[in-house]
Coordinates of C-alpha atoms in Angstrom, one line a residue:
M1 CA -48.5 1.3 -63.9
K2 CA -47.6 2.0 -67.2
T3 CA -50.5 4.0 -68.1
S4 CA -50.3 6.3 -65.2
R5 CA -46.6 7.0 -65.9
R6 CA -47.3 7.7 -69.3
A7 CA -50.3 10.3 -68.3
A8 CA -47.6 11.8 -65.8
L9 CA -45.2 12.3 -68.6
A10 CA -47.7 13.7 -71.0
L11 CA -48.9 16.1 -68.2
A12 CA -45.5 17.3 -67.6
A13 CA -44.8 17.8 -71.6
A14 CA -48.0 19.7 -71.6
S15 CA -47.1 22.0 -68.9
L16 CA -43.5 22.6 -70.4
L17 CA -45.3 23.5 -73.6
A18 CA -47.6 25.9 -71.7
V19 CA -44.7 27.7 -70.2
A20 CA -42.8 28.0 -73.4
G21 CA -45.8 29.0 -75.2
T22 CA -46.1 31.8 -72.6
A23 CA -42.9 33.0 -72.5
Q24 CA -42.8 33.0 -76.3
G25 CA -46.0 34.6 -76.6
E26 CA -45.5 37.5 -74.1
T27 CA -45.4 41.1 -75.6
W28 CA -41.9 42.6 -75.1
P29 CA -40.8 44.1 -72.7
A30 CA -43.1 42.4 -70.2
R31 CA -40.6 43.2 -67.3
P32 CA -37.9 45.7 -66.5
I33 CA -34.7 45.7 -68.8
R34 CA -31.4 46.0 -67.3
L35 CA -29.1 48.8 -69.0
I36 CA -25.4 48.2 -67.9
V37 CA -23.5 51.3 -67.8
P38 CA -19.8 50.3 -67.8
F39 CA -18.4 53.0 -65.9
P40 CA -19.3 54.6 -62.3
A41 CA -22.5 56.5 -61.3
G42 CA -22.5 60.3 -62.0
G43 CA -20.2 60.5 -65.0
G44 CA -20.9 61.3 -68.3
T45 CA -22.0 58.0 -69.6
D46 CA -24.0 57.6 -66.8
I47 CA -25.8 60.6 -67.2
I48 CA -26.5 59.9 -70.9
A49 CA -28.1 56.6 -70.1
R50 CA -30.2 58.0 -67.2
E51 CA -31.4 60.7 -69.3
L52 CA -32.3 58.3 -72.0
T53 CA -34.0 55.7 -70.0
N54 CA -36.3 58.3 -68.4
K55 CA -37.4 59.5 -71.7
L56 CA -38.3 55.7 -72.7
T57 CA -40.1 55.1 -69.8
S58 CA -43.0 57.4 -71.7
Y59 CA -43.1 54.8 -74.4
G60 CA -43.9 51.8 -72.1
Y61 CA -40.2 50.8 -71.2
N62 CA -39.1 50.1 -67.3
F63 CA -35.3 50.2 -67.3
V64 CA -33.0 49.5 -64.3
V65 CA -29.6 51.1 -64.8
D66 CA -26.9 49.1 -63.7
N67 CA -23.4 50.6 -63.1
K68 CA -20.8 48.1 -63.9
P69 CA -17.2 49.7 -63.7
G70 CA -13.9 48.2 -64.2
S71 CA -11.1 47.4 -66.7
G72 CA -11.7 50.2 -69.0
G73 CA -15.5 49.4 -69.4
N74 CA -14.7 46.0 -70.4
L75 CA -16.6 44.0 -67.3
G76 CA -19.7 45.7 -68.1
V77 CA -19.7 45.1 -71.8
D78 CA -18.7 41.5 -71.0
A79 CA -21.7 41.1 -68.7
A80 CA -23.9 42.2 -71.6
A81 CA -22.3 40.0 -74.2
K82 CA -22.8 37.0 -71.9
A83 CA -26.3 37.6 -70.9
A84 CA -29.4 35.9 -72.6
P85 CA -30.2 37.3 -75.9
D86 CA -34.0 38.1 -74.6
G87 CA -33.7 41.9 -74.5
Y88 CA -33.8 42.1 -71.1
T89 CA -30.1 43.1 -70.8
L90 CA -28.5 46.0 -72.7
V91 CA -25.3 48.2 -72.4
L92 CA -24.5 51.5 -73.3
G93 CA -21.2 51.0 -74.8
Q94 CA -18.8 53.7 -76.3
T95 CA -15.6 54.2 -78.3
S96 CA -13.3 53.1 -75.7
N97 CA -14.9 49.6 -75.1
L98 CA -16.2 48.8 -78.3
A99 CA -13.6 50.1 -80.6
I100 CA -10.2 51.0 -78.9
N101 CA -9.9 48.2 -76.5
P102 CA -10.0 45.1 -78.7
T103 CA -6.6 46.5 -79.8
L104 CA -5.4 48.2 -76.4
Y105 CA -6.1 44.9 -74.5
S106 CA -4.2 41.8 -74.9
K107 CA -6.9 39.5 -74.0
L108 CA -10.5 41.2 -74.2
P109 CA -13.2 38.8 -72.9
Y110 CA -15.7 39.6 -75.7
D111 CA -15.7 40.2 -79.4
P112 CA -17.5 43.8 -80.3
V113 CA -18.3 42.4 -83.6
K114 CA -19.4 38.8 -83.1
D115 CA -20.6 38.7 -79.4
L116 CA -22.8 42.1 -79.4
T117 CA -25.9 43.2 -81.4
P118 CA -25.9 46.9 -82.1
I119 CA -29.2 48.7 -81.7
S120 CA -28.7 52.7 -82.1
L121 CA -25.9 55.3 -81.8
V122 CA -27.1 57.6 -79.1
A123 CA -24.9 60.3 -79.0
T124 CA -21.2 61.8 -79.9
S125 CA -18.9 64.2 -78.0
P126 CA -16.1 66.1 -78.7
L127 CA -13.1 66.8 -76.7
V128 CA -11.1 70.2 -76.2
I129 CA -7.2 70.8 -76.1
V130 CA -6.5 73.2 -73.4
A131 CA -3.2 74.9 -72.0
G132 CA -2.1 75.9 -68.6
T133 CA -2.2 79.7 -68.1
A134 CA 1.4 79.3 -67.3
T135 CA 2.2 78.6 -71.1
P136 CA 2.3 81.2 -73.9
F137 CA 0.0 79.1 -76.1
K138 CA -3.3 81.2 -77.0
T139 CA -3.8 79.4 -80.2
L140 CA -3.4 75.8 -81.6
D141 CA -0.4 77.4 -84.0
D142 CA 1.5 78.9 -81.1
L143 CA 1.6 75.2 -79.7
V144 CA 2.5 73.9 -83.1
K145 CA 5.2 76.4 -83.8
A146 CA 6.9 75.9 -80.0
S147 CA 6.8 72.2 -80.5
K148 CA 8.6 72.2 -84.0
A149 CA 11.1 74.5 -82.5
K150 CA 11.7 72.0 -79.7
P151 CA 10.3 68.6 -80.4
E152 CA 9.0 66.7 -77.3
S153 CA 9.7 69.7 -75.1
I154 CA 6.1 70.2 -74.4
N155 CA 4.1 67.7 -72.6
F156 CA 0.3 67.0 -72.4
A157 CA -1.6 65.0 -69.8
S158 CA -4.5 62.4 -70.7
S159 CA -7.0 60.1 -68.5
G160 CA -4.7 57.2 -69.1
N161 CA -2.6 55.2 -72.2
G162 CA -5.1 54.3 -74.7
T163 CA -8.1 56.5 -73.8
V164 CA -10.0 58.6 -76.3
S165 CA -8.1 61.8 -75.1
H166 CA -4.8 60.1 -75.4
L167 CA -5.4 58.9 -79.0
A168 CA -6.8 62.0 -80.2
M169 CA -3.5 63.8 -79.3
E170 CA -1.7 61.2 -81.0
S171 CA -3.7 61.8 -84.2
F172 CA -3.1 65.5 -83.9
Q173 CA 0.5 65.2 -83.6
K174 CA 0.5 63.2 -86.9
A175 CA -1.7 65.8 -88.6
A176 CA 0.5 68.5 -87.6
G177 CA 3.6 66.9 -87.9
I178 CA 5.1 67.6 -84.3
Q179 CA 6.1 65.5 -81.3
L180 CA 4.9 65.9 -77.9
T181 CA 5.3 64.1 -74.6
H182 CA 2.5 62.2 -73.0
I183 CA 2.1 62.0 -69.4
P184 CA -0.8 59.5 -68.6
Y185 CA -2.9 59.9 -65.4
K186 CA -5.4 57.5 -63.7
G187 CA -8.4 59.8 -64.4
A188 CA -9.0 63.2 -64.9
A189 CA -8.7 64.8 -61.5
Q190 CA -5.0 64.9 -61.0
G191 CA -4.1 65.8 -64.5
I192 CA -6.3 68.8 -64.3
T193 CA -4.7 69.8 -60.8
D194 CA -1.2 69.6 -62.6
V195 CA -2.4 71.6 -65.8
I196 CA -3.8 74.5 -63.5
S197 CA -0.4 74.4 -61.0
G198 CA 1.6 74.7 -64.2
Q199 CA 3.4 71.2 -63.5
V200 CA 1.9 70.0 -67.3
Q201 CA 1.5 72.2 -70.2
L202 CA -1.6 70.7 -72.0
Y203 CA -4.6 68.5 -71.4
V204 CA -7.2 66.9 -73.6
S205 CA -10.6 65.8 -72.2
S206 CA -14.5 66.2 -72.8
V207 CA -15.9 69.6 -72.9
P208 CA -18.1 69.1 -69.7
T209 CA -14.9 67.9 -67.7
L210 CA -13.2 71.0 -68.6
Q211 CA -15.6 74.0 -69.3
A212 CA -15.5 75.1 -65.4
H213 CA -12.2 75.4 -65.6
I214 CA -11.9 77.2 -69.0
K215 CA -14.7 79.7 -68.2
S216 CA -13.2 80.6 -64.7
G217 CA -9.8 81.5 -66.4
K218 CA -7.8 78.6 -65.0
M219 CA -7.1 77.0 -68.5
H220 CA -7.1 78.5 -72.0
P221 CA -8.7 76.4 -74.6
L222 CA -6.9 75.9 -78.0
A223 CA -9.3 73.9 -80.1
I224 CA -12.0 71.7 -80.3
T225 CA -11.8 68.1 -82.0
S226 CA -15.1 67.8 -83.5
L227 CA -16.0 69.3 -87.0
Q228 CA -18.4 71.7 -85.5
R229 CA -17.8 74.2 -82.7
A230 CA -19.0 73.3 -79.2
P231 CA -22.4 75.0 -78.4
E232 CA -20.8 75.1 -74.6
L233 CA -17.6 76.8 -76.0
P234 CA -18.7 78.8 -79.0
Q235 CA -15.6 81.1 -79.2
V236 CA -13.2 78.0 -79.5
P237 CA -12.3 77.1 -83.0
T238 CA -12.2 73.4 -84.2
V239 CA -8.9 71.9 -85.1
A240 CA -10.2 71.7 -88.9
E241 CA -10.7 75.5 -88.8
S242 CA -7.3 75.9 -87.2
G243 CA -5.7 74.5 -90.5
Y244 CA -6.2 71.0 -90.0
K245 CA -8.8 70.4 -92.7
G246 CA -11.1 67.2 -91.8
F247 CA -9.6 66.3 -88.6
E248 CA -12.1 65.0 -86.3
S249 CA -11.4 63.1 -83.0
I250 CA -14.5 62.3 -80.9
T251 CA -15.9 59.6 -78.8
W252 CA -19.5 58.1 -79.4
F253 CA -22.1 56.2 -77.0
G254 CA -24.4 53.7 -78.4
I255 CA -26.8 50.8 -77.3
V256 CA -25.9 47.2 -77.9
G257 CA -27.3 44.0 -76.8
P258 CA -25.9 40.3 -76.7
A259 CA -25.5 38.6 -80.2
G260 CA -28.5 36.8 -81.3
L261 CA -31.2 39.6 -80.2
S262 CA -33.9 39.1 -82.5
K263 CA -34.6 41.4 -85.3
D264 CA -38.0 42.5 -84.1
I265 CA -36.7 43.4 -80.5
V266 CA -33.9 45.3 -82.2
A267 CA -36.6 47.4 -84.6
K268 CA -38.8 48.1 -81.6
L269 CA -35.5 49.6 -79.7
N270 CA -34.4 51.4 -82.4
A271 CA -37.3 53.1 -83.5
D272 CA -37.9 54.1 -79.8
I273 CA -34.5 55.2 -78.9
N274 CA -34.6 57.6 -82.1
K275 CA -37.9 58.9 -81.4
A276 CA -36.8 59.8 -78.1
L277 CA -33.6 61.6 -79.4
Q278 CA -35.8 63.9 -81.1
D279 CA -37.3 65.3 -77.7
P280 CA -36.0 69.0 -77.3
T281 CA -35.6 68.5 -73.5
L282 CA -33.6 65.5 -73.8
K283 CA -31.6 67.0 -76.6
Q284 CA -31.0 69.9 -74.1
K285 CA -30.0 67.7 -71.2
L286 CA -27.4 65.7 -73.2
A287 CA -26.1 68.9 -74.8
G288 CA -25.5 70.2 -71.1
Q289 CA -23.2 67.2 -70.7
G290 CA -21.2 68.2 -74.1
A291 CA -22.9 65.3 -75.7
D292 CA -24.4 65.8 -79.5
V293 CA -27.6 63.8 -80.1
Q294 CA -27.2 61.4 -82.9
G295 CA -29.5 58.5 -83.6
S296 CA -29.0 56.1 -86.6
S297 CA -30.2 52.9 -87.7
A298 CA -28.7 49.6 -86.2
A299 CA -26.9 48.6 -89.5
D300 CA -25.3 52.1 -89.6
F301 CA -24.2 51.6 -86.0
A302 CA -22.9 48.3 -86.6
R303 CA -20.9 49.7 -89.5
L304 CA -19.4 52.3 -87.4
I305 CA -18.1 49.9 -84.7
R306 CA -16.6 48.0 -87.6
D307 CA -14.8 50.7 -89.1
D308 CA -13.7 52.4 -86.1
I309 CA -11.9 49.2 -84.6
P310 CA -9.1 49.4 -87.2
R311 CA -9.0 53.2 -87.3
W312 CA -8.4 53.6 -83.7
G313 CA -6.7 50.2 -83.5
K314 CA -3.9 52.0 -85.7
L315 CA -3.7 55.1 -83.2
V316 CA -2.9 52.4 -80.4
K317 CA -0.3 50.4 -82.3
D318 CA 1.4 53.5 -83.2
S319 CA 1.1 55.1 -79.9
G320 CA 2.5 51.9 -78.2
A321 CA 0.0 51.9 -75.7
K322 CA -1.0 48.4 -74.3
V323 CA -3.0 47.2 -71.2
D324 CA -2.7 43.4 -69.9

């Protein structure tokens, strides 16, 4: 009886070791990788994710894009942070949920530095400051002069408190020494409608969100917030060109996984993502979304996240924005 029991235990132990050995010895990736997009389907982040993963399939990957919106992108990032660190769950994070939300939200369910493994920066995207056609503003200088003459008399809309668009304008106000009145909206659609109708004077958002309205003449572009002009709007000067040397306020997108992801997986993903980002067709597709392809080492992306948390955090605190 004892011998039979020992034999059974030995057989069970051997089976467990065999399973463990298979799992450890499998060539990664051996099954589809879930890439969480923490925003709805069809938006800029979603399109970047799908274009990148489509290209990565030619390198032997199989991705399933999983849209998990909510709480300013926090739900999707938290799901990735709490996933097993086996390389089969990743998330396309961005400035808002990796650098701004740690200060904006009083209770964030994850720590972007401690709970995630940075893999690669993917792209950056500038914003464009526009004025409604009912305003007299044709240049950034027109806006600054009018604001200094009557502080807080000029309003600007954003897609919400503590968003990149809101904080970019807070940063510009500091640079220009002016005071504007912020009108936050829940998303871009209503804010755009109110600028076009003349109820709001200014708006700031991504180039793809506003370029159709600019080209139709419904909005007048004042400046781009990146250091270089946007290819889609080459006639629009940058804020830096307009007299504010060095001014830059952009959003970025990058792939991260759960904390504890193996160095081998990070190295492979990083190399293949950076290789994919050099593809001219992918570059062109992302440019159509107002995204400038970047790429980076994992270490450089980690440094960007660490450095941007206090930088954006100061803007959040100075603006008084808070989400509970």
